[in-house]
Amino acid sequence: MSEDQLDRLQQYSACDISDALLKLEKVEEGQRACAGFLDGIVPHGGDSISSGQAHVSKKIIAPAFTIQFQPKAPVNGTDTLPKASSSNIRPGLQWSDLVLPNTMVVVQQPVDQKCAVVGGIHALNIDRKGAKGILVSGRIRDIGELRKLNCPIWARGTSTVGASAEAKAYATQVPVKVGEVTIKPGDIIFCDLVEGVVVIPRSLLEGVLKFLKEHAEAEEGIKYAVKNGMSVSKAFALWRQ
């Protein structure tokens, strides 16, 4: 993602991004159109979230650096999530040491686990390494410590229990799932502190930007017309062709 693309994305909201993806993404028969929305992912800590209204309109936009966790032992004889073909984390190496700067660290935790997979130490390391944020499809802990970091953090929930109870880091930079949405390394994570979090497939980025420019002009035309007395039906017919 170039600086120009980042600047252009900053003009829009997560809702705008989903409008674009609803038009551009191909949905397989029988699947739901998620339009990039990461359901249930909410902010929990980091300076840009916890410092008050001065940051409320801030957006965090960065390419995904993915981490896949797996159960330490099979659950009821089976693993609960798709598994990378093999682990690429060397024995003795901690997963947060692999994080790249200027990325959004996206962590997939096996479903239904009660432990946290990100806590104060790993979050501190990720913050030190210059990541733009952390997004956990699962649980986090040490919330008091996380709130002191500059690195914003989103997650599905919290826990007091450490990862070693149930989970192990298995692979980095592999496709992961957040709810029903698959995220590949390098896909664009768009965290809007007001509206929510969406992911833009890297292959669709330029198409999304082109759509957003045209869509924004149409939306402003509709709002102006409705404000000045036109019915929504007529405004839609005029501007949404």
PDB file of C-alpha atoms in Angstrom:
ATOM      1  CA  MET A   1       0.000   0.000   0.000  1.00  0.00           C
ATOM      2  CA  SER A   2       1.445   3.345  -1.076  1.00  0.00           C
ATOM      3  CA  GLU A   3       1.336   6.595   0.896  1.00  0.00           C
ATOM      4  CA  ASP A   4      -1.054   7.973  -1.719  1.00  0.00           C
ATOM      5  CA  GLN A   5      -3.431   5.042  -1.260  1.00  0.00           C
ATOM      6  CA  LEU A   6      -3.251   5.428   2.524  1.00  0.00           C
ATOM      7  CA  ASP A   7      -4.045   9.150   2.296  1.00  0.00           C
ATOM      8  CA  ARG A   8      -7.013   8.448   0.042  1.00  0.00           C
ATOM      9  CA  LEU A   9      -8.379   5.756   2.368  1.00  0.00           C
ATOM     10  CA  GLN A  10      -8.192   8.109   5.358  1.00  0.00           C
ATOM     11  CA  GLN A  11     -10.977  10.196   3.794  1.00  0.00           C
ATOM     12  CA  TYR A  12     -13.532   7.427   4.243  1.00  0.00           C
ATOM     13  CA  SER A  13     -15.232   5.449   7.016  1.00  0.00           C
ATOM     14  CA  ALA A  14     -15.459   1.711   7.609  1.00  0.00           C
ATOM     15  CA  CYS A  15     -19.063   1.906   6.386  1.00  0.00           C
ATOM     16  CA  ASP A  16     -17.875   3.372   3.086  1.00  0.00           C
ATOM     17  CA  ILE A  17     -15.370   0.526   2.734  1.00  0.00           C
ATOM     18  CA  SER A  18     -18.079  -2.085   3.290  1.00  0.00           C
ATOM     19  CA  ASP A  19     -20.293  -0.391   0.682  1.00  0.00           C
ATOM     20  CA  ALA A  20     -17.445  -0.769  -1.804  1.00  0.00           C
ATOM     21  CA  LEU A  21     -16.748  -4.396  -0.919  1.00  0.00           C
ATOM     22  CA  LEU A  22     -20.441  -5.265  -1.139  1.00  0.00           C
ATOM     23  CA  LYS A  23     -20.240  -4.243  -4.802  1.00  0.00           C
ATOM     24  CA  LEU A  24     -16.810  -5.626  -5.642  1.00  0.00           C
ATOM     25  CA  GLU A  25     -16.344  -8.883  -3.715  1.00  0.00           C
ATOM     26  CA  LYS A  26     -17.483 -12.144  -5.241  1.00  0.00           C
ATOM     27  CA  VAL A  27     -19.578 -14.185  -2.810  1.00  0.00           C
ATOM     28  CA  GLU A  28     -19.744 -17.926  -3.307  1.00  0.00           C
ATOM     29  CA  GLU A  29     -23.189 -19.511  -3.477  1.00  0.00           C
ATOM     30  CA  GLY A  30     -24.451 -20.294   0.005  1.00  0.00           C
ATOM     31  CA  GLN A  31     -22.062 -17.892   1.704  1.00  0.00           C
ATOM     32  CA  ARG A  32     -22.954 -14.649   3.456  1.00  0.00           C
ATOM     33  CA  ALA A  33     -21.810 -11.294   2.097  1.00  0.00           C
ATOM     34  CA  CYS A  34     -19.669  -9.968   4.975  1.00  0.00           C
ATOM     35  CA  ALA A  35     -18.304  -6.973   3.003  1.00  0.00           C
ATOM     36  CA  GLY A  36     -15.081  -7.146   5.005  1.00  0.00           C
ATOM     37  CA  PHE A  37     -16.746  -6.496   8.369  1.00  0.00           C
ATOM     38  CA  LEU A  38     -15.011  -8.176  11.319  1.00  0.00           C
ATOM     39  CA  ASP A  39     -17.932  -8.934  13.592  1.00  0.00           C
ATOM     40  CA  GLY A  40     -17.419  -8.771  17.359  1.00  0.00           C
ATOM     41  CA  ILE A  41     -13.999  -7.111  17.223  1.00  0.00           C
ATOM     42  CA  VAL A  42     -13.941  -4.121  19.595  1.00  0.00           C
ATOM     43  CA  PRO A  43     -11.248  -1.741  20.937  1.00  0.00           C
ATOM     44  CA  HIS A  44      -9.695  -2.545  24.307  1.00  0.00           C
ATOM     45  CA  GLY A  45      -6.537  -0.484  24.793  1.00  0.00           C
ATOM     46  CA  GLY A  46      -3.762   1.673  23.432  1.00  0.00           C
ATOM     47  CA  ASP A  47      -3.146   5.399  23.599  1.00  0.00           C
ATOM     48  CA  SER A  48      -5.218   6.309  20.537  1.00  0.00           C
ATOM     49  CA  ILE A  49      -8.238   4.535  22.024  1.00  0.00           C
ATOM     50  CA  SER A  50      -7.984   5.362  25.708  1.00  0.00           C
ATOM     51  CA  SER A  51      -6.866   8.979  25.647  1.00  0.00           C
ATOM     52  CA  GLY A  52     -10.289  10.493  25.150  1.00  0.00           C
ATOM     53  CA  GLN A  53     -12.239  12.398  22.532  1.00  0.00           C
ATOM     54  CA  ALA A  54      -9.190  13.949  20.884  1.00  0.00           C
ATOM     55  CA  HIS A  55      -8.579  10.623  19.135  1.00  0.00           C
ATOM     56  CA  VAL A  56     -12.167   9.519  18.519  1.00  0.00           C
ATOM     57  CA  SER A  57     -12.059  10.079  14.743  1.00  0.00           C
ATOM     58  CA  LYS A  58      -8.663   8.442  14.219  1.00  0.00           C
ATOM     59  CA  LYS A  59      -8.350   5.529  11.830  1.00  0.00           C
ATOM     60  CA  ILE A  60      -5.629   2.908  11.897  1.00  0.00           C
ATOM     61  CA  ILE A  61      -4.931   1.516   8.422  1.00  0.00           C
ATOM     62  CA  ALA A  62      -2.129  -0.979   7.794  1.00  0.00           C
ATOM     63  CA  PRO A  63      -1.301  -4.237   6.014  1.00  0.00           C
ATOM     64  CA  ALA A  64      -1.915  -7.435   7.958  1.00  0.00           C
ATOM     65  CA  PHE A  65       0.873  -9.429   9.600  1.00  0.00           C
ATOM     66  CA  THR A  66      -0.863 -12.678  10.543  1.00  0.00           C
ATOM     67  CA  ILE A  67      -0.329 -15.096  13.425  1.00  0.00           C
ATOM     68  CA  GLN A  68      -2.123 -18.432  13.664  1.00  0.00           C
ATOM     69  CA  PHE A  69      -2.536 -20.086  17.061  1.00  0.00           C
ATOM     70  CA  GLN A  70      -3.529 -23.723  17.455  1.00  0.00           C
ATOM     71  CA  PRO A  71      -4.748 -25.773  20.422  1.00  0.00           C
ATOM     72  CA  LYS A  72      -1.996 -27.322  22.530  1.00  0.00           C
ATOM     73  CA  ALA A  73      -3.949 -30.569  22.266  1.00  0.00           C
ATOM     74  CA  PRO A  74      -6.816 -31.684  20.000  1.00  0.00           C
ATOM     75  CA  VAL A  75     -10.273 -30.739  21.226  1.00  0.00           C
ATOM     76  CA  ASN A  76     -12.630 -33.743  21.163  1.00  0.00           C
ATOM     77  CA  GLY A  77     -10.166 -35.411  18.825  1.00  0.00           C
ATOM     78  CA  THR A  78     -10.071 -32.590  16.252  1.00  0.00           C
ATOM     79  CA  ASP A  79      -8.621 -29.122  15.845  1.00  0.00           C
ATOM     80  CA  THR A  80     -11.155 -26.310  15.683  1.00  0.00           C
ATOM     81  CA  LEU A  81      -9.702 -24.169  12.874  1.00  0.00           C
ATOM     82  CA  PRO A  82      -7.972 -24.668   9.523  1.00  0.00           C
ATOM     83  CA  LYS A  83      -4.299 -25.343  10.080  1.00  0.00           C
ATOM     84  CA  ALA A  84      -1.270 -24.124   8.167  1.00  0.00           C
ATOM     85  CA  SER A  85       0.553 -26.995   6.458  1.00  0.00           C
ATOM     86  CA  SER A  86       3.451 -26.713   8.878  1.00  0.00           C
ATOM     87  CA  SER A  87       4.730 -24.444  11.617  1.00  0.00           C
ATOM     88  CA  ASN A  88       7.199 -21.784  10.509  1.00  0.00           C
ATOM     89  CA  ILE A  89       8.057 -20.567  14.005  1.00  0.00           C
ATOM     90  CA  ARG A  90      11.398 -22.040  15.039  1.00  0.00           C
ATOM     91  CA  PRO A  91      11.575 -23.768  18.435  1.00  0.00           C
ATOM     92  CA  GLY A  92      12.656 -21.316  21.114  1.00  0.00           C
ATOM     93  CA  LEU A  93      11.556 -18.266  19.082  1.00  0.00           C
ATOM     94  CA  GLN A  94       8.688 -16.144  20.394  1.00  0.00           C
ATOM     95  CA  TRP A  95       6.098 -15.157  17.803  1.00  0.00           C
ATOM     96  CA  SER A  96       6.059 -11.442  18.658  1.00  0.00           C
ATOM     97  CA  ASP A  97       9.778 -11.232  17.782  1.00  0.00           C
ATOM     98  CA  LEU A  98       8.783 -11.900  14.149  1.00  0.00           C
ATOM     99  CA  VAL A  99       6.383  -8.956  13.804  1.00  0.00           C
ATOM    100  CA  LEU A 100       7.215  -6.375  11.148  1.00  0.00           C
ATOM    101  CA  PRO A 101       6.938  -2.597  11.698  1.00  0.00           C
ATOM    102  CA  ASN A 102       4.059  -0.594  10.221  1.00  0.00           C
ATOM    103  CA  THR A 103       1.752  -3.611  10.118  1.00  0.00           C
ATOM    104  CA  MET A 104      -1.478  -4.559  11.850  1.00  0.00           C
ATOM    105  CA  VAL A 105      -0.813  -7.761  13.780  1.00  0.00           C
ATOM    106  CA  VAL A 106      -3.803 -10.076  13.223  1.00  0.00           C
ATOM    107  CA  VAL A 107      -4.015 -13.050  15.588  1.00  0.00           C
ATOM    108  CA  GLN A 108      -6.307 -16.046  15.052  1.00  0.00           C
ATOM    109  CA  GLN A 109      -7.110 -18.004  18.217  1.00  0.00           C
ATOM    110  CA  PRO A 110      -8.954 -21.342  18.195  1.00  0.00           C
ATOM    111  CA  VAL A 111     -12.627 -20.830  18.927  1.00  0.00           C
ATOM    112  CA  ASP A 112     -14.144 -21.450  22.364  1.00  0.00           C
ATOM    113  CA  GLN A 113     -10.858 -21.132  24.255  1.00  0.00           C
ATOM    114  CA  LYS A 114     -10.940 -19.318  27.584  1.00  0.00           C
ATOM    115  CA  CYS A 115      -7.265 -18.270  27.702  1.00  0.00           C
ATOM    116  CA  ALA A 116      -5.781 -15.067  26.295  1.00  0.00           C
ATOM    117  CA  VAL A 117      -3.279 -15.265  23.435  1.00  0.00           C
ATOM    118  CA  VAL A 118      -1.959 -11.697  23.759  1.00  0.00           C
ATOM    119  CA  GLY A 119      -0.934 -10.148  27.075  1.00  0.00           C
ATOM    120  CA  GLY A 120       1.253  -7.373  28.388  1.00  0.00           C
ATOM    121  CA  ILE A 121       4.679  -8.741  27.397  1.00  0.00           C
ATOM    122  CA  HIS A 122       3.899  -9.653  23.781  1.00  0.00           C
ATOM    123  CA  ALA A 123       1.902  -6.439  23.311  1.00  0.00           C
ATOM    124  CA  LEU A 124       4.809  -4.408  24.704  1.00  0.00           C
ATOM    125  CA  ASN A 125       7.172  -6.119  22.263  1.00  0.00           C
ATOM    126  CA  ILE A 126       4.813  -5.510  19.313  1.00  0.00           C
ATOM    127  CA  ASP A 127       4.512  -1.857  20.321  1.00  0.00           C
ATOM    128  CA  ARG A 128       8.306  -1.526  20.582  1.00  0.00           C
ATOM    129  CA  LYS A 129       8.741  -3.032  17.128  1.00  0.00           C
ATOM    130  CA  GLY A 130       6.593  -0.316  15.579  1.00  0.00           C
ATOM    131  CA  ALA A 131       3.415  -2.155  14.636  1.00  0.00           C
ATOM    132  CA  LYS A 132       0.411   0.059  13.952  1.00  0.00           C
ATOM    133  CA  GLY A 133      -1.962  -2.057  16.028  1.00  0.00           C
ATOM    134  CA  ILE A 134      -3.030  -5.496  17.221  1.00  0.00           C
ATOM    135  CA  LEU A 135      -6.242  -7.304  16.271  1.00  0.00           C
ATOM    136  CA  VAL A 136      -7.097 -10.535  18.064  1.00  0.00           C
ATOM    137  CA  SER A 137      -9.834 -12.900  16.969  1.00  0.00           C
ATOM    138  CA  GLY A 138      -9.905 -14.233  20.499  1.00  0.00           C
ATOM    139  CA  ARG A 139      -8.962 -13.066  23.988  1.00  0.00           C
ATOM    140  CA  ILE A 140      -6.420 -10.669  25.496  1.00  0.00           C
ATOM    141  CA  ARG A 141      -5.338  -9.957  29.071  1.00  0.00           C
ATOM    142  CA  ASP A 142      -3.332  -7.486  31.202  1.00  0.00           C
ATOM    143  CA  ILE A 143      -5.710  -4.752  30.119  1.00  0.00           C
ATOM    144  CA  GLY A 144      -4.219  -2.194  32.500  1.00  0.00           C
ATOM    145  CA  GLU A 145      -0.825  -2.648  30.844  1.00  0.00           C
ATOM    146  CA  LEU A 146      -2.271  -2.587  27.327  1.00  0.00           C
ATOM    147  CA  ARG A 147      -3.910   0.770  27.987  1.00  0.00           C
ATOM    148  CA  LYS A 148      -0.499   2.321  28.655  1.00  0.00           C
ATOM    149  CA  LEU A 149       0.854   1.394  25.216  1.00  0.00           C
ATOM    150  CA  ASN A 150       0.817   3.526  22.082  1.00  0.00           C
ATOM    151  CA  CYS A 151      -0.284   0.512  20.051  1.00  0.00           C
ATOM    152  CA  PRO A 152      -4.106   0.276  19.718  1.00  0.00           C
ATOM    153  CA  ILE A 153      -5.624  -3.138  20.402  1.00  0.00           C
ATOM    154  CA  TRP A 154      -8.855  -4.728  19.207  1.00  0.00           C
ATOM    155  CA  ALA A 155     -10.120  -8.124  20.366  1.00  0.00           C
ATOM    156  CA  ARG A 156     -13.170 -10.304  20.703  1.00  0.00           C
ATOM    157  CA  GLY A 157     -12.873 -10.657  24.486  1.00  0.00           C
ATOM    158  CA  THR A 158     -10.671 -10.810  27.576  1.00  0.00           C
ATOM    159  CA  SER A 159      -9.370 -13.379  30.055  1.00  0.00           C
ATOM    160  CA  THR A 160      -7.152 -13.644  33.104  1.00  0.00           C
ATOM    161  CA  VAL A 161      -5.584 -16.912  31.897  1.00  0.00           C
ATOM    162  CA  GLY A 162      -2.323 -17.066  29.943  1.00  0.00           C
ATOM    163  CA  ALA A 163      -1.970 -18.680  26.518  1.00  0.00           C
ATOM    164  CA  SER A 164       0.029 -21.646  27.828  1.00  0.00           C
ATOM    165  CA  ALA A 165      -3.158 -23.117  29.312  1.00  0.00           C
ATOM    166  CA  GLU A 166      -4.644 -24.012  25.928  1.00  0.00           C
ATOM    167  CA  ALA A 167      -2.935 -22.399  22.919  1.00  0.00           C
ATOM    168  CA  LYS A 168       0.367 -22.283  21.064  1.00  0.00           C
ATOM    169  CA  ALA A 169       1.594 -19.979  18.308  1.00  0.00           C
ATOM    170  CA  TYR A 170       1.841 -22.153  15.208  1.00  0.00           C
ATOM    171  CA  ALA A 171       2.553 -20.073  12.093  1.00  0.00           C
ATOM    172  CA  THR A 172       3.089 -16.526  10.855  1.00  0.00           C
ATOM    173  CA  GLN A 173       2.162 -14.902   7.550  1.00  0.00           C
ATOM    174  CA  VAL A 174      -0.455 -17.493   6.615  1.00  0.00           C
ATOM    175  CA  PRO A 175      -4.169 -16.959   5.867  1.00  0.00           C
ATOM    176  CA  VAL A 176      -6.224 -16.633   9.063  1.00  0.00           C
ATOM    177  CA  LYS A 177      -9.920 -16.357   9.816  1.00  0.00           C
ATOM    178  CA  VAL A 178     -11.646 -13.668  11.858  1.00  0.00           C
ATOM    179  CA  GLY A 179     -15.202 -14.875  12.179  1.00  0.00           C
ATOM    180  CA  GLU A 180     -16.382 -15.587   8.631  1.00  0.00           C
ATOM    181  CA  VAL A 181     -13.717 -13.423   6.966  1.00  0.00           C
ATOM    182  CA  THR A 182     -10.415 -14.794   5.677  1.00  0.00           C
ATOM    183  CA  ILE A 183      -7.437 -12.437   5.985  1.00  0.00           C
ATOM    184  CA  LYS A 184      -4.262 -12.990   3.996  1.00  0.00           C
ATOM    185  CA  PRO A 185      -0.882 -11.430   4.797  1.00  0.00           C
ATOM    186  CA  GLY A 186      -0.763  -7.961   3.262  1.00  0.00           C
ATOM    187  CA  ASP A 187      -4.534  -7.447   3.144  1.00  0.00           C
ATOM    188  CA  ILE A 188      -5.447  -3.972   4.385  1.00  0.00           C
ATOM    189  CA  ILE A 189      -6.907  -3.727   7.894  1.00  0.00           C
ATOM    190  CA  PHE A 190      -9.056  -0.607   8.290  1.00  0.00           C
ATOM    191  CA  CYS A 191      -9.797   0.138  11.961  1.00  0.00           C
ATOM    192  CA  ASP A 192     -12.297   2.944  12.385  1.00  0.00           C
ATOM    193  CA  LEU A 193     -12.626   3.869  16.066  1.00  0.00           C
ATOM    194  CA  VAL A 194     -16.181   5.095  15.460  1.00  0.00           C
ATOM    195  CA  GLU A 195     -17.683   2.591  13.017  1.00  0.00           C
ATOM    196  CA  GLY A 196     -15.774  -0.686  13.372  1.00  0.00           C
ATOM    197  CA  VAL A 197     -13.158  -2.801  11.619  1.00  0.00           C
ATOM    198  CA  VAL A 198     -13.101  -4.025   8.020  1.00  0.00           C
ATOM    199  CA  VAL A 199     -10.516  -5.780   5.861  1.00  0.00           C
ATOM    200  CA  ILE A 200      -9.810  -4.919   2.229  1.00  0.00           C
ATOM    201  CA  PRO A 201      -8.346  -7.747   0.139  1.00  0.00           C
ATOM    202  CA  ARG A 202      -5.093  -6.413  -1.274  1.00  0.00           C
ATOM    203  CA  SER A 203      -6.172  -7.372  -4.798  1.00  0.00           C
ATOM    204  CA  LEU A 204      -9.253  -5.136  -4.525  1.00  0.00           C
ATOM    205  CA  LEU A 205      -7.601  -2.042  -3.035  1.00  0.00           C
ATOM    206  CA  GLU A 206      -7.430   0.081  -6.175  1.00  0.00           C
ATOM    207  CA  GLY A 207     -10.948  -0.946  -7.196  1.00  0.00           C
ATOM    208  CA  VAL A 208     -12.215   0.022  -3.746  1.00  0.00           C
ATOM    209  CA  LEU A 209     -10.572   3.461  -3.995  1.00  0.00           C
ATOM    210  CA  LYS A 210     -12.100   4.066  -7.424  1.00  0.00           C
ATOM    211  CA  PHE A 211     -15.548   3.044  -6.186  1.00  0.00           C
ATOM    212  CA  LEU A 212     -15.260   5.189  -3.051  1.00  0.00           C
ATOM    213  CA  LYS A 213     -14.624   8.376  -5.006  1.00  0.00           C
ATOM    214  CA  GLU A 214     -17.706   7.860  -7.171  1.00  0.00           C
ATOM    215  CA  HIS A 215     -19.788   6.613  -4.249  1.00  0.00           C
ATOM    216  CA  ALA A 216     -18.929   9.620  -2.066  1.00  0.00           C
ATOM    217  CA  GLU A 217     -20.062  12.032  -4.762  1.00  0.00           C
ATOM    218  CA  ALA A 218     -23.353  10.156  -5.160  1.00  0.00           C
ATOM    219  CA  GLU A 219     -23.952  10.030  -1.397  1.00  0.00           C
ATOM    220  CA  GLU A 220     -23.418  13.768  -1.049  1.00  0.00           C
ATOM    221  CA  GLY A 221     -25.852  14.370  -3.900  1.00  0.00           C
ATOM    222  CA  ILE A 222     -28.482  12.189  -2.205  1.00  0.00           C
ATOM    223  CA  LYS A 223     -28.060  13.898   1.160  1.00  0.00           C
ATOM    224  CA  TYR A 224     -28.263  17.356  -0.391  1.00  0.00           C
ATOM    225  CA  ALA A 225     -31.421  16.433  -2.310  1.00  0.00           C
ATOM    226  CA  VAL A 226     -33.145  14.881   0.721  1.00  0.00           C
ATOM    227  CA  LYS A 227     -32.195  17.821   2.937  1.00  0.00           C
ATOM    228  CA  ASN A 228     -33.834  20.138   0.435  1.00  0.00           C
ATOM    229  CA  GLY A 229     -37.097  18.232   0.277  1.00  0.00           C
ATOM    230  CA  MET A 230     -36.676  15.433  -2.255  1.00  0.00           C
ATOM    231  CA  SER A 231     -37.948  11.988  -1.264  1.00  0.00           C
ATOM    232  CA  VAL A 232     -35.381   9.286  -0.665  1.00  0.00           C
ATOM    233  CA  SER A 233     -36.949   7.232  -3.473  1.00  0.00           C
ATOM    234  CA  LYS A 234     -36.410  10.006  -6.005  1.00  0.00           C
ATOM    235  CA  ALA A 235     -32.946  10.822  -4.716  1.00  0.00           C
ATOM    236  CA  PHE A 236     -31.898   7.169  -4.991  1.00  0.00           C
ATOM    237  CA  ALA A 237     -33.319   6.960  -8.506  1.00  0.00           C
ATOM    238  CA  LEU A 238     -31.383  10.092  -9.477  1.00  0.00           C
ATOM    239  CA  TRP A 239     -28.019   9.300  -7.892  1.00  0.00           C
ATOM    240  CA  ARG A 240     -27.835   5.510  -7.570  1.00  0.00           C
ATOM    241  CA  GLN A 241     -27.930   4.256 -11.135  1.00  0.00           C
TER     242      GLN A 241
END
